[in-house]
Coordinates of C-alpha atoms in Angstrom, one line a residue:
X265 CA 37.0 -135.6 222.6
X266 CA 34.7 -136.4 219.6
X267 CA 35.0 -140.1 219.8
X268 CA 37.4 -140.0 216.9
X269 CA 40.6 -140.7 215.4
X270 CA 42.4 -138.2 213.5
X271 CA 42.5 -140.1 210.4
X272 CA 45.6 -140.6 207.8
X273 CA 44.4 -140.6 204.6
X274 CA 47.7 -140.6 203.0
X275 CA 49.6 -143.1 205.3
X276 CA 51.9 -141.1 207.9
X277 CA 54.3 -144.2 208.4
X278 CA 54.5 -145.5 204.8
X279 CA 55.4 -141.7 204.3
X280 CA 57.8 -141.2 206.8
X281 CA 59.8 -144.6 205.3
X282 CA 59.6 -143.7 201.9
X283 CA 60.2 -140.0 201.8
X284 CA 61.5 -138.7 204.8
X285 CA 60.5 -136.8 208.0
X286 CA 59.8 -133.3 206.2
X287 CA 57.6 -135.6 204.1
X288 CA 55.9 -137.1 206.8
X289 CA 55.2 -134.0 208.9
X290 CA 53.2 -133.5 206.0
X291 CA 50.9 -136.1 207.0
X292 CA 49.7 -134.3 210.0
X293 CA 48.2 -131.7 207.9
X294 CA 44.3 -131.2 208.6
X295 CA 43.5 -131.7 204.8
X296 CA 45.0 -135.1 205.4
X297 CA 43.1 -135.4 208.3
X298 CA 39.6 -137.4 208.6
X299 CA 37.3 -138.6 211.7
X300 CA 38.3 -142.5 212.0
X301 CA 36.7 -144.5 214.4
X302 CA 40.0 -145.7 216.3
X303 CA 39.0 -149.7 216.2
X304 CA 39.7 -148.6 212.5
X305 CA 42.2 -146.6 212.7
X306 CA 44.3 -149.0 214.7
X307 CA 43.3 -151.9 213.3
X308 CA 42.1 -152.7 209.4
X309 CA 43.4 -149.6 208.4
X310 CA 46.5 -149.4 210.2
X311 CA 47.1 -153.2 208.8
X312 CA 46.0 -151.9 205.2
X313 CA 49.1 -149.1 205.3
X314 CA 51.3 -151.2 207.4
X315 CA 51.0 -154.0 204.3
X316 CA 51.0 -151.0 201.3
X317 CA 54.2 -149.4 203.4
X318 CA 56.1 -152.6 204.3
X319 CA 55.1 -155.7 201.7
X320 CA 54.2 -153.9 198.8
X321 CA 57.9 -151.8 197.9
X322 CA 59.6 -155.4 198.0
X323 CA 57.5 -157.3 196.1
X324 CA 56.0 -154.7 193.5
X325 CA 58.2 -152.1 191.1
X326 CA 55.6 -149.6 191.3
X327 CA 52.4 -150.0 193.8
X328 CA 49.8 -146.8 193.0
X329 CA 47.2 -145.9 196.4
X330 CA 44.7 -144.1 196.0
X331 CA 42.0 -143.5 199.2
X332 CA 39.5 -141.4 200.4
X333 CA 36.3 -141.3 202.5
X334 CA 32.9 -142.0 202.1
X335 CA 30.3 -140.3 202.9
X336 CA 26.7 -141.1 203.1
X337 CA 23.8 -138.5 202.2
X338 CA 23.3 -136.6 205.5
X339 CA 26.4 -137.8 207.2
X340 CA 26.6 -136.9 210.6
X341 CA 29.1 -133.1 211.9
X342 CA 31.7 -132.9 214.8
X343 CA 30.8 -129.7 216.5
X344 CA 33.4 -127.6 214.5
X345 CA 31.4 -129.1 211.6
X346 CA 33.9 -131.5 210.1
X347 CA 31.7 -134.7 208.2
X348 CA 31.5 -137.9 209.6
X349 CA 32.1 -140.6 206.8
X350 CA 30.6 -143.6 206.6
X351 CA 33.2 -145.5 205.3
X352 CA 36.2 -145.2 203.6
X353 CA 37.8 -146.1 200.1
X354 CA 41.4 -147.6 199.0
X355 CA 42.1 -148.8 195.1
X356 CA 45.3 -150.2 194.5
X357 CA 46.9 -150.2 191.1
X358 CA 50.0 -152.4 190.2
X359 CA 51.2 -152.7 186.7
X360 CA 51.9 -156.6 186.1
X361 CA 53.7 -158.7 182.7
X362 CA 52.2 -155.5 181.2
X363 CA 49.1 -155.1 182.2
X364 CA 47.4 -153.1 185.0
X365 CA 45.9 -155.2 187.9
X366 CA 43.5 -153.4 190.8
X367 CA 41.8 -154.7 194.0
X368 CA 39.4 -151.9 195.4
X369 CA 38.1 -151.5 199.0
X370 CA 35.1 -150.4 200.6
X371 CA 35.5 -150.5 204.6
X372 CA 32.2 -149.1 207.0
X373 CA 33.5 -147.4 209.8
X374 CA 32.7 -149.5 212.2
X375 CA 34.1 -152.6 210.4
X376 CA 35.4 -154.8 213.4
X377 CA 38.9 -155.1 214.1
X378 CA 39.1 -159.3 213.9
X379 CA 37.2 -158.8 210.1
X380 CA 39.5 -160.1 206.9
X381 CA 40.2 -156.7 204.9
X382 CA 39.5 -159.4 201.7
X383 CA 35.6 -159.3 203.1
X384 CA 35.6 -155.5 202.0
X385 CA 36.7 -156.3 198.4
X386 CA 34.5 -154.2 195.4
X387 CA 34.6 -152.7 192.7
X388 CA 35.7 -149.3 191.5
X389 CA 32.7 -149.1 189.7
X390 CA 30.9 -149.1 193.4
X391 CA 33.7 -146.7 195.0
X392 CA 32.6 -144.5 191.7
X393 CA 29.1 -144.8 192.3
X394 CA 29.2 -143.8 196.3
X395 CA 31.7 -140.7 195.8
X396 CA 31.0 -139.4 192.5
X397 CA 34.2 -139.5 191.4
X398 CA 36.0 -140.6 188.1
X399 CA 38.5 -143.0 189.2
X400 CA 41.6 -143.9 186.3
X401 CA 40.1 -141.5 184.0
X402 CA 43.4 -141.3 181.6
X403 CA 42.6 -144.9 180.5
X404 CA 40.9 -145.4 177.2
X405 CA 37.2 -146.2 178.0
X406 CA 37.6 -149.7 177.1
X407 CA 40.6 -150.5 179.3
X408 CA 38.5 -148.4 182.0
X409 CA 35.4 -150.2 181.9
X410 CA 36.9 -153.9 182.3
X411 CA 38.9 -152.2 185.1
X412 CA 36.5 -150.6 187.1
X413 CA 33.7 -153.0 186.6
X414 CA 36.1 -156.1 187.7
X415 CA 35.7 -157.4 191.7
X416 CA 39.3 -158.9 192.7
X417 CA 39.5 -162.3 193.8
X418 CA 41.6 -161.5 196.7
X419 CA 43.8 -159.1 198.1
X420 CA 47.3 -159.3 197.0

């Protein structure tokens, strides 16, 4: 009754597919587990992980996700005290003719349902920058920087 979706952060269904139902049982775990508001949950996110889970494994050897929320600097508590985020984070990582390509995601919580998931398109260096973390950190810093710094022209 908080007004929220329970959240997948790691993708329940594209789970479930890939590894199995012990696997996917998983998913349900509360450290998997974020407040999503559900025009979200059930529709750019749910199209994000339906596309990662059903396009992606066909059309790309190896596809790497990695998401997360954002939060802002007083983000708001569910009365257990659980944080609110603001938005939430997905960089994709493909390796392609040799080379590693990435698209990056920044999607507001209340990002509307009919929105193009392309409109959200950033940078890692921005994802970086609004979670303090150190995204692809095993590169060497020169293949890092022209990574992170690069906006994608489009989502694949």
């Amino acid at each position: 009754n908080s007004g929220y979706d329970r959240g997948h952060l790691a993708p329940n269904y594209a789970i479930a597919i890939q590894y199995g139902a012990d696997a996917q049982a998983e998913t349900f775990l509360m450290s998997n587990i974020t407040p999503q508001l559900h025009a979200l949950n059930a529709g750019l996110w749910k199209e994000l992980e339906m596309k990662i889970a059903t396009s992606y494994p066909a059309r790309y050897a190896e596809v790497w996700a990695i998401v997360g929320p954002v939060f802002g600097a007083n983000p708001p508590r569910l009365p257990g005290g659980v944080l609110v985020p603001e938005a939430f984070f997905a960089i994709l990582v493909d390796e392609h003719e040799g080379k590693l390509r990435t698209f990056a995601l920044l999607i507001p919580q209340d990002a509307a349902p009919s929105n193009d998931v392309a409109r959200f398109l950033t940078t890692i260096d921005e994802i970086e920058r609004r979670t303090q973390l150190d995204f692809l950190p095993e590169l060497d810093d020169v293949s890092e920087n022209e990574i992170e710094r690069v906006r994608a022209a489009r989502v694949w």
